[in-house]
Coordinates of C-alpha atoms in Angstrom, one line a residue:
Chain A
M137 CA 0.0 0.0 0.0
A138 CA 2.8 2.4 0.9
E139 CA 4.5 2.1 -2.5
E140 CA 1.2 2.4 -4.4
L141 CA 0.1 5.3 -2.3
Q142 CA 3.4 7.2 -3.0
S143 CA 3.2 6.7 -6.7
Q144 CA -0.1 8.4 -7.1
P145 CA 0.9 11.8 -8.6
A146 CA 3.1 10.1 -11.3
V147 CA 0.4 7.6 -12.2
W148 CA -2.3 10.2 -12.3
A149 CA -0.2 12.2 -14.8
Q150 CA 0.1 9.1 -16.9
A151 CA -3.7 8.7 -17.0
V152 CA -4.1 12.3 -18.1
D153 CA -1.7 11.8 -20.9
L154 CA -3.8 9.0 -22.5
V155 CA -5.0 10.2 -25.9
A156 CA -7.4 7.7 -27.4
E157 CA -9.2 6.5 -24.3
P158 CA -11.1 9.7 -23.4
K159 CA -12.9 9.4 -26.8
L160 CA -14.4 6.2 -25.6
L161 CA -16.4 8.0 -22.9
P162 CA -20.0 9.0 -23.6
R163 CA -20.4 12.2 -25.6
A164 CA -21.5 15.5 -24.0
G165 CA -25.2 15.5 -23.5
A166 CA -25.5 11.7 -23.2
K167 CA -27.5 10.4 -20.2
V168 CA -25.1 8.1 -18.3
A169 CA -25.2 5.7 -15.4
V170 CA -21.9 4.9 -13.7
V171 CA -21.6 1.7 -11.6
G172 CA -19.1 0.0 -9.3
C173 CA -18.8 -1.7 -5.9
G174 CA -17.0 -0.4 -2.8
T175 CA -14.3 2.1 -3.6
S176 CA -15.2 2.0 -7.3
W177 CA -18.8 3.0 -6.4
F178 CA -17.5 6.0 -4.5
M179 CA -15.4 7.1 -7.5
A180 CA -18.5 6.6 -9.7
Q181 CA -20.3 9.1 -7.3
S182 CA -17.6 11.7 -7.7
Y183 CA -17.5 11.3 -11.5
A184 CA -21.3 11.5 -11.7
A185 CA -21.4 14.8 -9.8
L186 CA -18.4 16.3 -11.8
R187 CA -20.0 15.4 -15.1
E188 CA -23.5 16.6 -14.4
N189 CA -22.2 19.8 -12.7
A190 CA -20.0 20.4 -15.8
G191 CA -23.1 20.5 -17.9
L192 CA -22.2 17.3 -19.8
G193 CA -25.6 15.6 -19.1
V194 CA -27.6 13.7 -16.5
T195 CA -25.3 11.3 -14.7
D196 CA -26.4 8.8 -12.1
A197 CA -24.1 6.7 -9.9
F198 CA -25.3 3.4 -8.6
A199 CA -23.8 0.5 -6.5
A200 CA -23.9 -2.3 -9.1
S201 CA -26.2 -4.3 -6.9
E202 CA -28.7 -1.5 -6.6
A203 CA -28.7 0.0 -10.1
F204 CA -31.7 1.0 -12.1
V205 CA -30.0 0.6 -15.5
D206 CA -33.3 0.3 -17.5
R207 CA -33.9 4.0 -17.5
D208 CA -33.0 4.7 -21.2
Y209 CA -29.4 5.6 -20.5
D210 CA -27.3 6.3 -23.5
A211 CA -24.4 4.5 -21.9
V212 CA -23.4 2.7 -18.7
V213 CA -19.8 3.2 -17.4
A214 CA -18.5 0.4 -15.1
I215 CA -15.5 0.9 -12.9
T216 CA -13.7 -2.2 -11.5
R217 CA -10.0 -2.6 -10.7
S218 CA -9.9 -6.4 -10.8
G219 CA -12.4 -6.8 -13.7
T220 CA -13.9 -9.8 -11.8
T221 CA -16.4 -8.3 -9.4
S222 CA -19.5 -10.5 -9.6
E223 CA -22.2 -7.7 -9.3
V224 CA -20.6 -5.6 -12.1
L225 CA -20.2 -8.6 -14.5
E226 CA -23.8 -9.7 -13.8
L227 CA -25.1 -6.1 -14.5
L228 CA -23.2 -5.8 -17.7
G229 CA -24.4 -9.3 -18.9
G230 CA -27.9 -8.2 -18.3
I231 CA -27.8 -5.1 -20.5
R232 CA -25.5 -6.5 -23.3
G233 CA -26.7 -5.3 -26.7
K234 CA -29.3 -3.0 -25.2
V235 CA -27.1 -0.1 -23.9
R236 CA -23.6 0.8 -24.8
T237 CA -21.2 -0.2 -22.0
I238 CA -17.8 1.1 -21.2
G239 CA -15.5 -0.6 -18.6
I240 CA -12.7 1.1 -16.8
V241 CA -10.4 -1.6 -15.6
G242 CA -7.0 -2.3 -14.0
D243 CA -6.5 -5.9 -15.0
T244 CA -6.6 -6.2 -18.8
S245 CA -6.7 -10.0 -18.7
S246 CA -10.0 -10.1 -16.7
P247 CA -13.5 -11.1 -17.8
L248 CA -14.6 -7.4 -17.8
V249 CA -12.7 -6.9 -21.0
D250 CA -15.1 -9.2 -22.9
A251 CA -18.2 -8.1 -20.9
A252 CA -18.1 -4.4 -21.9
D253 CA -18.5 -2.9 -25.4
D254 CA -15.5 -0.7 -24.9
V255 CA -12.7 -0.8 -22.4
I256 CA -10.5 1.9 -20.9
A257 CA -7.5 0.1 -19.6
L258 CA -5.4 1.6 -16.8
P259 CA -3.0 -1.4 -16.2
F260 CA -0.2 1.0 -15.0
A261 CA -2.5 2.0 -12.1
D262 CA -3.3 -1.6 -11.0
E263 CA -2.0 -2.7 -7.6
K264 CA -1.2 -5.7 -5.5
S265 CA -2.8 -4.6 -2.2
V266 CA -6.3 -5.7 -1.3
V267 CA -6.8 -2.1 -0.2
Q268 CA -7.3 0.2 -3.2
T269 CA -5.6 3.6 -3.3
R270 CA -3.9 4.2 -6.7
F271 CA -6.3 2.6 -9.1
A272 CA -9.3 4.4 -7.7
T273 CA -7.7 7.9 -7.6
T274 CA -6.2 7.4 -11.1
A275 CA -9.5 6.3 -12.6
L276 CA -11.1 9.4 -11.1
T277 CA -8.3 11.7 -12.2
F278 CA -8.8 10.4 -15.8
L279 CA -12.5 10.9 -15.6
R280 CA -12.1 14.3 -14.0
A281 CA -9.8 15.5 -16.8
S282 CA -12.4 14.2 -19.3
T283 CA -15.0 16.7 -17.9
G284 CA -12.7 19.5 -18.9
A285 CA -11.3 20.1 -15.4
D286 CA -7.6 21.1 -15.2
V287 CA -6.1 18.5 -12.9
S288 CA -2.5 19.8 -13.0
R289 CA -3.0 21.5 -9.6
S290 CA -4.4 18.3 -8.2
I291 CA -1.2 16.4 -9.3
A292 CA 1.1 19.1 -7.9
D293 CA -0.9 19.2 -4.6
A294 CA -0.7 15.4 -4.3
E295 CA 3.1 15.7 -4.2
T296 CA 2.7 18.1 -1.3
A297 CA 0.2 15.7 0.3
L298 CA 2.8 13.0 0.3
T299 CA 5.3 14.9 2.3
E300 CA 3.3 17.3 4.5
E301 CA 3.4 16.5 8.2
L302 CA 0.1 14.9 9.3
P303 CA -1.7 16.5 12.3
E304 CA -1.3 14.4 15.4
E305 CA -5.1 14.7 16.1
L306 CA -5.8 12.6 13.0
I307 CA -3.4 9.8 13.9
T308 CA -4.8 9.5 17.4
A309 CA -8.5 10.4 16.9
E310 CA -10.9 7.9 18.5
Q311 CA -13.3 8.5 15.7
V312 CA -13.2 10.4 12.4
T313 CA -16.2 11.6 10.3
Y314 CA -15.5 12.6 6.7
L315 CA -17.6 15.1 4.8
G316 CA -17.9 16.5 1.3
R317 CA -20.1 18.4 -1.1
G318 CA -20.9 17.6 -4.7
W319 CA -18.1 15.6 -6.2
T320 CA -16.2 15.4 -2.9
V321 CA -19.0 13.4 -1.2
G322 CA -17.5 10.3 -2.9
L323 CA -14.1 11.2 -1.6
A324 CA -15.5 11.4 2.0
H325 CA -17.0 7.9 1.6
E326 CA -13.7 6.6 0.2
A327 CA -11.6 8.1 3.0
A328 CA -13.9 6.5 5.6
L329 CA -13.8 3.1 4.0
K330 CA -10.0 3.2 3.7
M331 CA -9.7 3.8 7.5
R332 CA -12.2 1.0 8.3
E333 CA -10.4 -1.5 6.1
S334 CA -6.8 -0.8 6.9
S335 CA -7.0 0.1 10.6
Q336 CA -10.4 -1.1 11.8
A337 CA -11.2 2.4 13.0
W338 CA -14.6 3.9 13.8
T339 CA -15.4 6.2 10.9
E340 CA -18.4 7.8 9.3
S341 CA -19.1 9.8 6.1
Y342 CA -21.8 12.1 4.8
P343 CA -22.7 14.9 2.5
A344 CA -21.5 17.9 4.5
M345 CA -24.9 19.6 4.8
E346 CA -26.4 16.3 6.2
Y347 CA -23.9 16.3 9.1
R348 CA -26.0 18.6 11.3
H349 CA -29.1 16.5 10.7
G350 CA -28.0 13.8 13.2
P351 CA -24.4 12.6 12.9
L352 CA -23.1 15.7 14.8
A353 CA -24.2 13.8 17.9
I354 CA -21.1 11.7 17.6
A355 CA -18.6 14.7 17.7
A356 CA -16.7 15.1 21.0
P357 CA -13.2 15.9 22.2
G358 CA -10.6 13.4 20.9
R359 CA -12.6 12.8 17.8
A360 CA -12.2 14.5 14.4
V361 CA -14.3 15.8 11.5
W362 CA -12.5 16.0 8.1
L363 CA -14.1 18.1 5.3
F364 CA -13.0 17.6 1.7
G365 CA -13.5 20.7 -0.5
E366 CA -15.9 23.6 0.0
L367 CA -16.7 24.7 3.6
P368 CA -20.4 25.2 4.3
A369 CA -21.1 28.4 6.3
G370 CA -20.9 27.8 10.0
L371 CA -19.9 24.2 9.9
D372 CA -16.4 24.7 11.3
A373 CA -17.8 26.6 14.3
D374 CA -20.5 24.0 14.9
V375 CA -17.9 21.3 15.0
A376 CA -15.5 23.4 17.2
A377 CA -18.3 23.8 19.8
T378 CA -18.3 20.0 20.3
G379 CA -14.6 19.9 21.1
A380 CA -13.8 17.7 18.1
H381 CA -10.8 18.5 15.8
F382 CA -11.9 20.1 12.5
E383 CA -9.6 19.2 9.6
H384 CA -9.8 21.2 6.3
S385 CA -6.9 21.5 3.9
S386 CA -6.3 24.1 1.2
L387 CA -5.0 21.3 -1.1
D388 CA -7.1 20.1 -4.0
P389 CA -9.6 17.6 -2.5
L390 CA -8.3 14.6 -4.4
A391 CA -4.8 15.4 -3.1
D392 CA -6.3 15.7 0.4
L393 CA -7.6 12.2 -0.1
V394 CA -3.9 11.1 -0.4
R395 CA -3.3 12.6 3.1
A396 CA -6.3 10.5 4.3
H397 CA -4.6 7.4 2.7
R398 CA -1.4 8.3 4.7
V399 CA -3.3 8.6 7.9
A400 CA -5.0 5.2 7.3
L401 CA -1.6 3.6 6.6
E402 CA 0.1 5.1 9.7
R403 CA -2.8 4.1 11.9
S404 CA -2.7 0.6 10.5
L405 CA 1.0 0.2 11.2
A406 CA 0.6 1.7 14.7
A407 CA -2.1 -0.8 15.5
G408 CA 0.2 -3.7 14.4
L409 CA -1.9 -4.6 11.4
N410 CA -1.0 -5.4 7.8
P411 CA -2.5 -2.6 5.8
D412 CA -2.5 -4.6 2.6
L413 CA -4.5 -7.5 4.1
P414 CA -7.5 -6.2 6.0
R415 CA -9.5 -8.5 8.2
N416 CA -12.2 -10.6 6.5
L417 CA -11.5 -9.2 3.0
T418 CA -10.3 -10.4 -0.4
R419 CA -8.9 -8.4 -3.4
S420 CA -12.1 -8.9 -5.4
V421 CA -15.6 -10.0 -4.3
I422 CA -16.4 -13.1 -6.4
L423 CA -19.7 -14.6 -5.3
G424 CA -20.6 -18.3 -5.6
A425 CA -22.9 -19.2 -8.6
Chain B
M199 CA -39.5 8.9 22.4
A200 CA -40.9 5.9 24.2
E201 CA -44.5 7.0 23.9
E202 CA -44.1 8.0 20.2
L203 CA -42.3 4.8 19.5
Q204 CA -45.1 2.7 21.0
S205 CA -47.8 4.6 19.1
Q206 CA -46.5 3.6 15.7
P207 CA -48.9 0.8 14.6
A208 CA -51.9 2.9 15.5
V209 CA -50.6 6.1 13.9
W210 CA -49.5 4.1 10.7
A211 CA -53.1 2.8 10.4
Q212 CA -54.4 6.4 10.7
A213 CA -52.2 7.4 7.8
V214 CA -53.3 4.5 5.6
D215 CA -57.0 5.6 6.2
L216 CA -56.4 9.0 4.7
V217 CA -58.6 9.3 1.6
A218 CA -57.9 12.6 -0.2
E219 CA -54.2 12.9 0.4
P220 CA -52.9 10.0 -1.7
K221 CA -54.5 11.7 -4.8
L222 CA -52.0 14.6 -4.3
L223 CA -49.1 12.4 -5.0
P224 CA -47.7 12.3 -8.6
R225 CA -49.6 10.1 -11.0
A226 CA -48.2 6.7 -12.2
G227 CA -45.6 7.2 -14.8
A228 CA -44.5 10.6 -13.6
K229 CA -40.8 11.2 -13.2
V230 CA -40.3 12.2 -9.6
A231 CA -37.6 13.5 -7.2
V232 CA -38.0 13.0 -3.5
V233 CA -36.0 15.2 -1.1
G234 CA -35.4 15.5 2.6
C235 CA -32.7 15.8 5.2
G236 CA -31.5 13.3 7.7
T237 CA -34.2 10.8 8.6
S238 CA -36.5 12.3 6.0
W239 CA -33.8 11.7 3.3
F240 CA -33.7 8.0 4.3
M241 CA -37.5 7.7 4.0
A242 CA -37.2 9.4 0.6
Q243 CA -34.7 6.7 -0.4
S244 CA -37.1 4.0 0.7
Y245 CA -40.1 5.5 -1.1
A246 CA -38.1 6.1 -4.3
A247 CA -37.0 2.4 -4.5
L248 CA -40.6 1.3 -3.7
R249 CA -42.2 3.5 -6.3
E250 CA -39.7 2.7 -9.1
N251 CA -39.8 -1.0 -8.4
A252 CA -43.6 -0.9 -8.4
G253 CA -43.4 0.3 -12.0
L254 CA -44.8 3.7 -11.2
G255 CA -42.0 5.7 -12.8
V256 CA -38.4 6.9 -12.5
T257 CA -38.0 8.1 -8.9
D258 CA -34.8 9.6 -7.5
A259 CA -34.1 10.4 -3.9
F260 CA -31.7 13.3 -3.0
A261 CA -30.5 14.9 0.2
A262 CA -32.0 18.4 -0.2
S263 CA -28.5 20.0 -0.2
E264 CA -27.2 17.7 -3.0
A265 CA -30.3 17.5 -5.2
F266 CA -30.3 17.8 -9.0
V267 CA -33.9 19.0 -9.4
D268 CA -33.4 20.6 -12.8
R269 CA -33.7 17.2 -14.6
D270 CA -37.2 17.7 -16.0
Y271 CA -39.0 16.1 -13.2
D272 CA -42.8 16.0 -13.3
A273 CA -42.9 16.6 -9.6
V274 CA -40.7 17.0 -6.5
V275 CA -41.9 15.5 -3.2
A276 CA -40.3 17.0 0.0
I277 CA -40.5 15.3 3.3
T278 CA -40.0 17.4 6.5
R279 CA -41.4 16.8 10.0
S280 CA -40.9 20.3 11.2
G281 CA -41.6 22.1 7.9
T282 CA -38.7 24.5 8.8
T283 CA -35.6 22.7 7.5
S284 CA -33.5 25.3 5.7
E285 CA -32.2 23.2 2.9
V286 CA -35.7 22.0 2.0
L287 CA -37.3 25.4 2.0
E288 CA -34.4 26.8 -0.1
L289 CA -34.8 24.0 -2.6
L290 CA -38.6 24.5 -2.9
G291 CA -38.1 28.3 -3.2
G292 CA -35.7 27.7 -6.1
I293 CA -38.1 25.7 -8.2
R294 CA -41.4 27.4 -7.4
G295 CA -43.6 27.8 -10.4
K296 CA -41.3 25.5 -12.5
V297 CA -42.0 22.1 -11.2
R298 CA -45.0 20.9 -9.2
T299 CA -44.0 20.4 -5.5
I300 CA -45.7 18.4 -2.8
G301 CA -44.7 18.7 0.8
I302 CA -45.3 15.9 3.4
V303 CA -45.2 17.6 6.8
G304 CA -45.9 17.1 10.5
D305 CA -46.3 20.7 11.6
T306 CA -49.1 22.2 9.7
S307 CA -48.4 25.8 10.9
S308 CA -44.9 25.7 9.4
P309 CA -43.4 27.6 6.4
L310 CA -43.4 24.4 4.3
V311 CA -47.2 24.8 4.0
D312 CA -46.8 27.9 1.9
A313 CA -43.6 26.8 0.2
A314 CA -45.1 23.8 -1.6
D315 CA -47.9 23.7 -4.2
D316 CA -49.7 20.9 -2.4
V317 CA -49.4 19.7 1.2
I318 CA -49.9 16.2 2.7
A319 CA -50.3 16.9 6.4
L320 CA -49.7 14.2 9.0
P321 CA -50.1 16.3 12.2
F322 CA -51.3 13.2 14.1
A323 CA -47.8 11.7 13.5
D324 CA -45.8 14.8 14.7
E325 CA -43.8 14.3 17.8
K326 CA -42.1 16.3 20.6
S327 CA -38.8 14.4 20.7
V328 CA -35.8 15.8 18.8
V329 CA -35.2 12.2 17.7
Q330 CA -37.7 11.1 15.0
T331 CA -39.4 7.8 15.1
R332 CA -43.1 8.0 14.5
F333 CA -43.3 10.8 11.9
A334 CA -40.8 9.2 9.6
T335 CA -42.3 5.7 9.7
T336 CA -45.8 7.1 9.3
A337 CA -44.8 9.1 6.3
L338 CA -43.2 6.0 4.8
T339 CA -46.2 3.8 5.5
F340 CA -48.5 6.3 3.8
L341 CA -46.1 6.5 0.8
R342 CA -45.7 2.7 0.7
A343 CA -49.5 2.2 0.7
S344 CA -49.7 4.7 -2.2
T345 CA -47.5 2.4 -4.3
G346 CA -50.2 -0.3 -4.0
A347 CA -48.4 -2.3 -1.3
D348 CA -50.6 -4.0 1.3
V349 CA -49.3 -2.6 4.6
S350 CA -51.7 -4.4 6.9
R351 CA -49.1 -7.1 7.7
S352 CA -46.5 -4.4 8.5
I353 CA -48.9 -2.8 11.0
A354 CA -49.7 -6.1 12.6
D355 CA -46.0 -7.0 12.8
A356 CA -45.2 -3.6 14.4
E357 CA -47.4 -4.7 17.3
T358 CA -45.3 -7.8 17.6
A359 CA -42.1 -5.7 17.3
L360 CA -43.2 -3.6 20.3
T361 CA -43.5 -6.6 22.7
E362 CA -41.0 -9.2 21.4
E363 CA -38.0 -9.7 23.6
L364 CA -34.9 -8.0 22.2
P365 CA -31.8 -10.2 21.7
E366 CA -29.2 -9.4 24.4
E367 CA -26.5 -9.2 21.7
L368 CA -28.1 -6.1 20.3
I369 CA -28.3 -4.3 23.6
T370 CA -24.7 -5.0 24.4
A371 CA -23.0 -4.9 21.0
E372 CA -19.9 -2.8 20.8
Q373 CA -20.8 -1.9 17.2
V374 CA -23.7 -2.5 14.9
T375 CA -23.8 -2.5 11.1
Y376 CA -27.3 -2.2 9.4
L377 CA -27.9 -3.5 5.9
G378 CA -30.7 -3.5 3.4
R379 CA -31.6 -4.1 -0.3
G380 CA -33.8 -2.0 -2.5
W381 CA -36.3 -0.1 -0.3
T382 CA -34.8 -1.4 2.9
V383 CA -31.5 0.4 2.3
G384 CA -33.1 3.6 3.6
L385 CA -34.3 1.7 6.7
A386 CA -30.8 0.5 7.4
H387 CA -29.5 4.1 7.2
E388 CA -32.3 5.3 9.5
A389 CA -31.6 2.5 12.1
A390 CA -27.9 3.5 12.2
L391 CA -28.7 7.2 12.6
K392 CA -31.2 6.5 15.4
M393 CA -28.6 4.6 17.4
R394 CA -26.0 7.3 16.8
E395 CA -28.3 10.1 17.9
S396 CA -29.9 8.5 20.9
S397 CA -27.0 6.4 22.4
Q398 CA -23.9 7.8 20.7
A399 CA -23.1 4.3 19.5
W400 CA -20.7 3.2 16.8
T401 CA -22.9 2.2 13.9
E402 CA -22.6 1.9 10.1
S403 CA -25.1 1.2 7.3
Y404 CA -24.8 0.0 3.7
P405 CA -26.7 -1.6 0.8
A406 CA -26.3 -5.3 1.8
M407 CA -24.3 -6.3 -1.3
E408 CA -21.8 -3.6 -0.7
Y409 CA -21.0 -5.0 2.7
R410 CA -18.4 -7.5 1.5
H411 CA -16.7 -4.8 -0.5
G412 CA -14.9 -3.4 2.6
P413 CA -17.2 -2.8 5.6
L414 CA -16.9 -6.5 6.6
A415 CA -13.4 -5.6 8.0
I416 CA -15.2 -4.2 11.0
A417 CA -17.1 -7.4 12.0
A418 CA -15.8 -9.2 15.0
P419 CA -17.1 -11.0 18.1
G420 CA -19.1 -8.7 20.3
R421 CA -20.3 -6.7 17.3
A422 CA -23.5 -7.2 15.3
V423 CA -24.8 -7.0 11.7
W424 CA -28.5 -6.4 11.3
L425 CA -30.1 -7.1 7.9
F426 CA -33.5 -5.6 7.0
G427 CA -35.5 -7.6 4.5
E428 CA -34.2 -10.0 1.8
L429 CA -31.1 -12.1 2.7
P430 CA -28.4 -12.1 0.0
A431 CA -27.1 -15.6 -0.6
G432 CA -24.2 -16.5 1.7
L433 CA -24.1 -13.2 3.6
D434 CA -25.2 -14.8 6.9
A435 CA -22.4 -17.4 6.7
D436 CA -19.8 -14.7 5.8
V437 CA -20.8 -12.7 8.9
A438 CA -20.9 -15.8 11.1
A439 CA -17.3 -16.6 10.1
T440 CA -16.2 -13.3 11.7
G441 CA -17.8 -14.1 15.0
A442 CA -20.2 -11.2 14.9
H443 CA -23.9 -11.6 15.8
F444 CA -26.2 -11.8 12.7
E445 CA -29.7 -10.3 13.2
H446 CA -32.4 -11.0 10.7
S447 CA -36.1 -10.9 11.6
S448 CA -39.1 -12.6 9.8
L449 CA -41.2 -9.5 10.6
D450 CA -42.0 -6.9 7.9
P451 CA -38.8 -4.7 7.5
L452 CA -40.5 -1.5 8.6
A453 CA -41.8 -3.4 11.7
D454 CA -38.2 -4.6 12.3
L455 CA -37.2 -0.9 12.3
V456 CA -39.5 -0.5 15.3
R457 CA -37.3 -3.1 17.1
A458 CA -34.3 -1.1 16.1
H459 CA -35.9 2.0 17.7
R460 CA -36.5 0.0 20.9
V461 CA -32.8 -1.1 21.0
A462 CA -31.7 2.5 20.5
L463 CA -34.0 3.6 23.4
E464 CA -32.8 0.9 25.7
R465 CA -29.2 1.6 25.0
S466 CA -29.7 5.3 25.5
L467 CA -31.3 4.8 28.9
A468 CA -28.7 2.2 29.9
A469 CA -26.0 4.8 29.1
G470 CA -27.7 7.3 31.3
L471 CA -28.6 9.6 28.4
N472 CA -31.8 11.5 27.6
P473 CA -33.0 9.7 24.3
D474 CA -35.1 12.7 23.4
L475 CA -32.3 15.3 23.6
P476 CA -29.2 13.9 21.7
R477 CA -25.9 15.6 22.2
N478 CA -25.3 18.7 19.9
L479 CA -28.7 18.4 18.1
T480 CA -31.9 20.5 17.7
R481 CA -35.4 19.4 16.5
S482 CA -34.9 21.1 13.1
V483 CA -31.8 22.5 11.4
I484 CA -32.4 26.1 10.7
L485 CA -29.3 27.8 9.2
G486 CA -28.4 31.4 9.6
A487 CA -29.2 33.7 6.7

């Protein structure tokens, strides 16, 4: 995980330099569903918000197991590192020939390559760890660039994120809640999952404006709230009043996610765990027939 | 909270007996967005899945703060107990005169009544507690009946849920993860929030098929996984292998949520907390101008 985590800025830059692949994505104006499981679902959420907010068309994100793909979409985009995830393959099999499908994959020898009409292969971003860092953020950087966003600052900020000292409050926090707005909601979910997987920590995640509708009850001294991206008015003060640490970086939100990866890694090592082999998990969820 | 919790079957029946109000809901085939905050958002998620799965039309659920309501919806349905929630009122103000809006509200003297084109009033379900139980489940029962579902079994099961003995593992669990599929995903999110609010417990919630994609790393002896509704193949065995308690009732899923309310209440009292006044929270989130 450490090596894959560190390589992120370089691998992101490699994804942005792809020339033919962006043309495989749905055209501007197309109505699109983006699907995935776990980390890939969270990246799908971020891409969906980026694409719709950029005016490129209605874009829904679904967990592959809970997707409504019979809504006259022009295309379905599936994200899967391993290319073997049961729910994704089943979904693609069910719409074959009815809707154009595009797979974004790490392992180019996987069944996903045959299951999708078009494939965007990111083999240079694939990784050995069960815990995803690099593939997910690289896929999102590629997709983010495809919406017209300039990701060069994000790549530069990721270099900073790799070396900046981490606040002690995050390493020692008893509990961390991650928040985001728009495309950074997916980043918040991903940061929370990473901490759960690698260090078995108590984490939560929400759209930032939802936080005061209940989850704020968990905030207390010794705990932390980490916001990715835009600060909703008054939220920092509301968190401060609880005694919890409020974390908010001026780095690009995706670069800030790299800091969250580093915190997860440090906490995992501090707890004497193997960050690459989380309890109860495998690299890809392949369900019995 | 105890009194409001106990009254649920009777109040649900009252909502089902309404005659004129269901006619205010969007017609079959209409494309609908359902919005809310906190508990109301989770009820919106359940209703959206029920309506679309019943073949009544495309139905999206959004947190009011993260809604894409400019997607040519035929109607927007807003759920708010207090009728004063800032994000909901702001959203309705922004689409006034452009899309038909229907508010589902507990407090009939609130600003929501003027902000929506039509109002479905459930004042008999309103409640004094900051923590919502009855209003949310009553609104959902009303909406569920409107999709053609027979909710009589749900009401009968809720009576059973109020008296059945609660498994000791749930009262003492160090951590509880709630899962659902389709319309019960919203119930899982609501059960988790209720426990957070009333007893400051460590809870998580996911679509059931997402659970093996990461969150399973948290399962361990002394912890619990509570599934609402349909059991995905093999999930019980996968949880059992971790040593965690697996909870799955044969009661109707909404009635099973009443059991979750009871667990939250018992844990709150056992922890010496006031279940009606959760830490850091108010009855409605009203943001500064």
